[in-house]
PDB file of C-alpha atoms in Angstrom:
ATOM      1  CA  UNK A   1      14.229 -16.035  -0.029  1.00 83.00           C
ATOM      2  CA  UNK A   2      11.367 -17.304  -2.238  1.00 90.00           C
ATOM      3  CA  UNK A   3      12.222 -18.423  -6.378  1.00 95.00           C
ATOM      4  CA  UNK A   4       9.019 -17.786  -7.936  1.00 96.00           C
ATOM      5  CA  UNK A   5       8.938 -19.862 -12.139  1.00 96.00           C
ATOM      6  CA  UNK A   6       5.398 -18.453 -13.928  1.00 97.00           C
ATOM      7  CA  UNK A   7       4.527 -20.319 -16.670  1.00 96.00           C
ATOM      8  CA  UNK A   8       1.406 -20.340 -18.691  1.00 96.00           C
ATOM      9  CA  UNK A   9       1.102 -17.032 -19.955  1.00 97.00           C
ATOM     10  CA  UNK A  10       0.149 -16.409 -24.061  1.00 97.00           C
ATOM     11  CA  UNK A  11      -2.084 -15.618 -26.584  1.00 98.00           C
ATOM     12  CA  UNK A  12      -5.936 -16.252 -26.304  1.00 98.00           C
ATOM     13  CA  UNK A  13      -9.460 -14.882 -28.435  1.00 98.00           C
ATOM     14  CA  UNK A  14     -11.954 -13.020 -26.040  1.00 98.00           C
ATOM     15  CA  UNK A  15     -13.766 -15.547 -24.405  1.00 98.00           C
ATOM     16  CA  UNK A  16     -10.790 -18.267 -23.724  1.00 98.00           C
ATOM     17  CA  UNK A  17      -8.900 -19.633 -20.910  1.00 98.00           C
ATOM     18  CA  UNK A  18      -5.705 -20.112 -19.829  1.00 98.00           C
ATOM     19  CA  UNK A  19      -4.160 -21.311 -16.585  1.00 98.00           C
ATOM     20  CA  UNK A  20      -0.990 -19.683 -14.800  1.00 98.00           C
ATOM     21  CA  UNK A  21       0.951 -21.722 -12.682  1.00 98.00           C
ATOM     22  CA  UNK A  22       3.598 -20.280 -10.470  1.00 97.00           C
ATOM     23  CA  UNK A  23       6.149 -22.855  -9.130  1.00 95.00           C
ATOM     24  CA  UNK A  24       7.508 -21.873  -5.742  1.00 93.00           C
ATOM     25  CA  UNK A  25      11.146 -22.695  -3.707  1.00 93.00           C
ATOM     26  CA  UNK A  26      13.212 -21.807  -1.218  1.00 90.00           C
ATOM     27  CA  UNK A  27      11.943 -20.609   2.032  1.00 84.00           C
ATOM     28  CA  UNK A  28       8.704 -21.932   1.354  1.00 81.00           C
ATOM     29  CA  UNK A  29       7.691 -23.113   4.940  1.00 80.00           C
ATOM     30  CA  UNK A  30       7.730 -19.055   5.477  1.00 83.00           C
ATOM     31  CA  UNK A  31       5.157 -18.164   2.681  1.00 86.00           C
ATOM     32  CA  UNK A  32       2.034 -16.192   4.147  1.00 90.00           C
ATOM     33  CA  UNK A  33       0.292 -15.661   1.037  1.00 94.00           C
ATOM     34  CA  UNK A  34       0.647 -15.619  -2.145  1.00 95.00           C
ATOM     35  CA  UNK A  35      -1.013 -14.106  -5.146  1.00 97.00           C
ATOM     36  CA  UNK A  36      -1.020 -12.428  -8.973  1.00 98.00           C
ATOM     37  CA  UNK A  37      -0.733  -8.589  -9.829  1.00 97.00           C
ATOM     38  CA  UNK A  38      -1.078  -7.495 -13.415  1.00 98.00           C
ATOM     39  CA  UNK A  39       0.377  -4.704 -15.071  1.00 97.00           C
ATOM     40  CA  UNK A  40       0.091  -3.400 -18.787  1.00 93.00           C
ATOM     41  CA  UNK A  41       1.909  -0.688 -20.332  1.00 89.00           C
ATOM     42  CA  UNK A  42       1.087   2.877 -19.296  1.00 91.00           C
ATOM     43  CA  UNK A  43      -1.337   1.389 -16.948  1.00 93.00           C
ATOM     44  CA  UNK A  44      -1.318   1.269 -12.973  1.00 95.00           C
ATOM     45  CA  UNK A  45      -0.838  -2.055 -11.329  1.00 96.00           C
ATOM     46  CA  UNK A  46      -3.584  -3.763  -9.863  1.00 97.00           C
ATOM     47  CA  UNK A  47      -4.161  -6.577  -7.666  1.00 98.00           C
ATOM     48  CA  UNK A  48      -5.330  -9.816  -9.167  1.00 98.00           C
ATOM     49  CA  UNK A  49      -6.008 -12.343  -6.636  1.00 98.00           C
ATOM     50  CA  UNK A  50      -4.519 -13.514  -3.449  1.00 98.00           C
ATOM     51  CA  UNK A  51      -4.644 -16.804  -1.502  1.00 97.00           C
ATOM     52  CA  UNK A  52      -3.509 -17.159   2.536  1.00 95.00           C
ATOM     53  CA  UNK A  53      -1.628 -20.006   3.575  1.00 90.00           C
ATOM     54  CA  UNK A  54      -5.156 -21.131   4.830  1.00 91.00           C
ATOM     55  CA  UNK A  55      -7.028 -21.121   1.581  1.00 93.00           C
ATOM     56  CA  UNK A  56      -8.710 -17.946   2.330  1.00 97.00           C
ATOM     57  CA  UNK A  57      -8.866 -16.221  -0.969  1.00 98.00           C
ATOM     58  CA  UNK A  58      -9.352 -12.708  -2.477  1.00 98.00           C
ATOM     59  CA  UNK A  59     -10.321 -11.147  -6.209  1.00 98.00           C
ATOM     60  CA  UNK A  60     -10.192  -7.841  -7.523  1.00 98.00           C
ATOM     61  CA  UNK A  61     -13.768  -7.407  -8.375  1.00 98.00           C
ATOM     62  CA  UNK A  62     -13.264  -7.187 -12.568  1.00 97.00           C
ATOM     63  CA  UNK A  63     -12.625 -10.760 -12.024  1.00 98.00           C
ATOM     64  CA  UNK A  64     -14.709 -12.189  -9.877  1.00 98.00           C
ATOM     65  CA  UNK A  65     -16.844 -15.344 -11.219  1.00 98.00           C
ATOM     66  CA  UNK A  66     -14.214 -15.861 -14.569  1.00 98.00           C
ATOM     67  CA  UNK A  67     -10.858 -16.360 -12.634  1.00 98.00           C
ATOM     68  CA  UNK A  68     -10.180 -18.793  -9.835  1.00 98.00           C
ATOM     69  CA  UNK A  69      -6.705 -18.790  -7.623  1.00 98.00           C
ATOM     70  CA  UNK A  70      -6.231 -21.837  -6.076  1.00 97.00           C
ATOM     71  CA  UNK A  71      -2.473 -24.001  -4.285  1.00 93.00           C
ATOM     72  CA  UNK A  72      -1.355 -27.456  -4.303  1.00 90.00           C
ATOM     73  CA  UNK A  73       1.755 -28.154  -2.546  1.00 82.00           C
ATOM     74  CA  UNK A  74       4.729 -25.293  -3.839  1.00 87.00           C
ATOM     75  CA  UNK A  75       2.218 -24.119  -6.808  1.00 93.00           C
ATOM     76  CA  UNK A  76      -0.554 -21.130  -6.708  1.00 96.00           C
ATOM     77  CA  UNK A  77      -2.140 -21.242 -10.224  1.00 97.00           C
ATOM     78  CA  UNK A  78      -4.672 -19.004 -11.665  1.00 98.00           C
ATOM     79  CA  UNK A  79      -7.585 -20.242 -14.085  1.00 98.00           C
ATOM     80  CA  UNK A  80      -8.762 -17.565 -16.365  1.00 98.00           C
ATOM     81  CA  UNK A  81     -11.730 -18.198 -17.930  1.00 98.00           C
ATOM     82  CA  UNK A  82     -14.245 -15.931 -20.123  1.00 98.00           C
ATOM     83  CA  UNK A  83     -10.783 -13.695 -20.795  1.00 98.00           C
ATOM     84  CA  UNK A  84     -11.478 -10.027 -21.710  1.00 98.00           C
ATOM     85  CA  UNK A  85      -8.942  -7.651 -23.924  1.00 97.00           C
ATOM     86  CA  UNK A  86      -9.006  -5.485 -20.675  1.00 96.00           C
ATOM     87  CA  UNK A  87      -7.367  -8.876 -19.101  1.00 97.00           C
ATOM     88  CA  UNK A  88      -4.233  -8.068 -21.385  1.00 98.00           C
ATOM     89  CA  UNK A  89      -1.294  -7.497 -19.050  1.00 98.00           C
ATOM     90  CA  UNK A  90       2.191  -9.025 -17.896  1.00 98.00           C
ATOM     91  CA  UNK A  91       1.226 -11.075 -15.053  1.00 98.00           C
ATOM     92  CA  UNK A  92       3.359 -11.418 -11.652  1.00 98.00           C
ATOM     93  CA  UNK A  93       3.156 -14.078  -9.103  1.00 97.00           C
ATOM     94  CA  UNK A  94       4.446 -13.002  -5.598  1.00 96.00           C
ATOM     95  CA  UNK A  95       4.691 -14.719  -2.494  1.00 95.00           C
ATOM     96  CA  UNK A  96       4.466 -12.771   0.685  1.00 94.00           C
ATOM     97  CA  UNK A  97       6.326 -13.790   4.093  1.00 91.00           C
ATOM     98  CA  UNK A  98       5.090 -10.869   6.795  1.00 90.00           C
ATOM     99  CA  UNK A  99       6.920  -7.516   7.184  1.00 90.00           C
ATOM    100  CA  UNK A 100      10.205  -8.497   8.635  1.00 90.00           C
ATOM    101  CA  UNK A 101      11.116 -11.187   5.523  1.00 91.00           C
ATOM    102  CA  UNK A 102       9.083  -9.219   2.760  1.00 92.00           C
ATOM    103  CA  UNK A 103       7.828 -10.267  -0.701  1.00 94.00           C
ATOM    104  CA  UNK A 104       9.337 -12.198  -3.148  1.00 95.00           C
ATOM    105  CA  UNK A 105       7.917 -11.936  -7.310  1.00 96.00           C
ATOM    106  CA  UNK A 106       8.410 -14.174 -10.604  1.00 97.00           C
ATOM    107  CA  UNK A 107       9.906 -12.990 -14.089  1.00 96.00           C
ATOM    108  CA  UNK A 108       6.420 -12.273 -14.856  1.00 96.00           C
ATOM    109  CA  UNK A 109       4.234 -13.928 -17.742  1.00 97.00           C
ATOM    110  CA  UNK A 110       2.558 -12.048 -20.874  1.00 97.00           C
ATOM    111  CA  UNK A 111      -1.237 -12.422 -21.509  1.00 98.00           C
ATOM    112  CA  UNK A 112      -3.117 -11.622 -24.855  1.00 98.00           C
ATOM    113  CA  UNK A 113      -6.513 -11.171 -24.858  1.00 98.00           C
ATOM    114  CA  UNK A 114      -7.616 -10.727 -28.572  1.00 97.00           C
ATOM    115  CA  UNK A 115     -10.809  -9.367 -29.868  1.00 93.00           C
TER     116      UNK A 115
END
């Protein structure tokens, strides 16, 4: 399987950045693509971002033009930029390895948006 670290995570006023960083090990050579779901509480989980093992990427569309998903080497990282209090959530890095070795996710980090 696939460890996943996330690191990052905290508090931030509307308008701020942060960058996530998820560190990845194991079965790495396997890893398909990877990406970032957030979830707050009482709320449904949505899909974040997502990169392919050949740099394709994808963003939900809340996102688009503020947060960037990008790899180097055993890292995905995620720069959020022009945060939102709707950005609020714990955030989960996964790594995905097709349907017969399955999906692998981190401890999750916490993000504050403030007002």
């Amino acid at each position: 399987q696939v460890q996943l670290v996330e690191s990052g995570g905290g508090l931030v006023q509307a308008g701020g950045s942060l960058r996530l960083s998820c560190a990845a090990s194991g079965t790495i050579f396997s890893i398909n693509i990877m990406g970032w779901y957030r979830q707050a509480p009482g709320k449904q989980r949505e899909l974040v971002a997502t990169i392919t093992s050949g740099g394709s990427t994808n963003y939900l569309d809340s996102v688009k033009g503020r947060f960037t998903i990008s790899r180097a080497k055993n890292t995905v990282y995620l720069q959020m930029n022009s945060l939102k209090p709707e950005d609020t959530a714990v955030y989960y890095c996964y790594a995905n390895r097709g349907v017969r070795l399955g999906t692998d996710w981190g401890q999750g980090t916490q993000v504050t948006v403030s007002s």
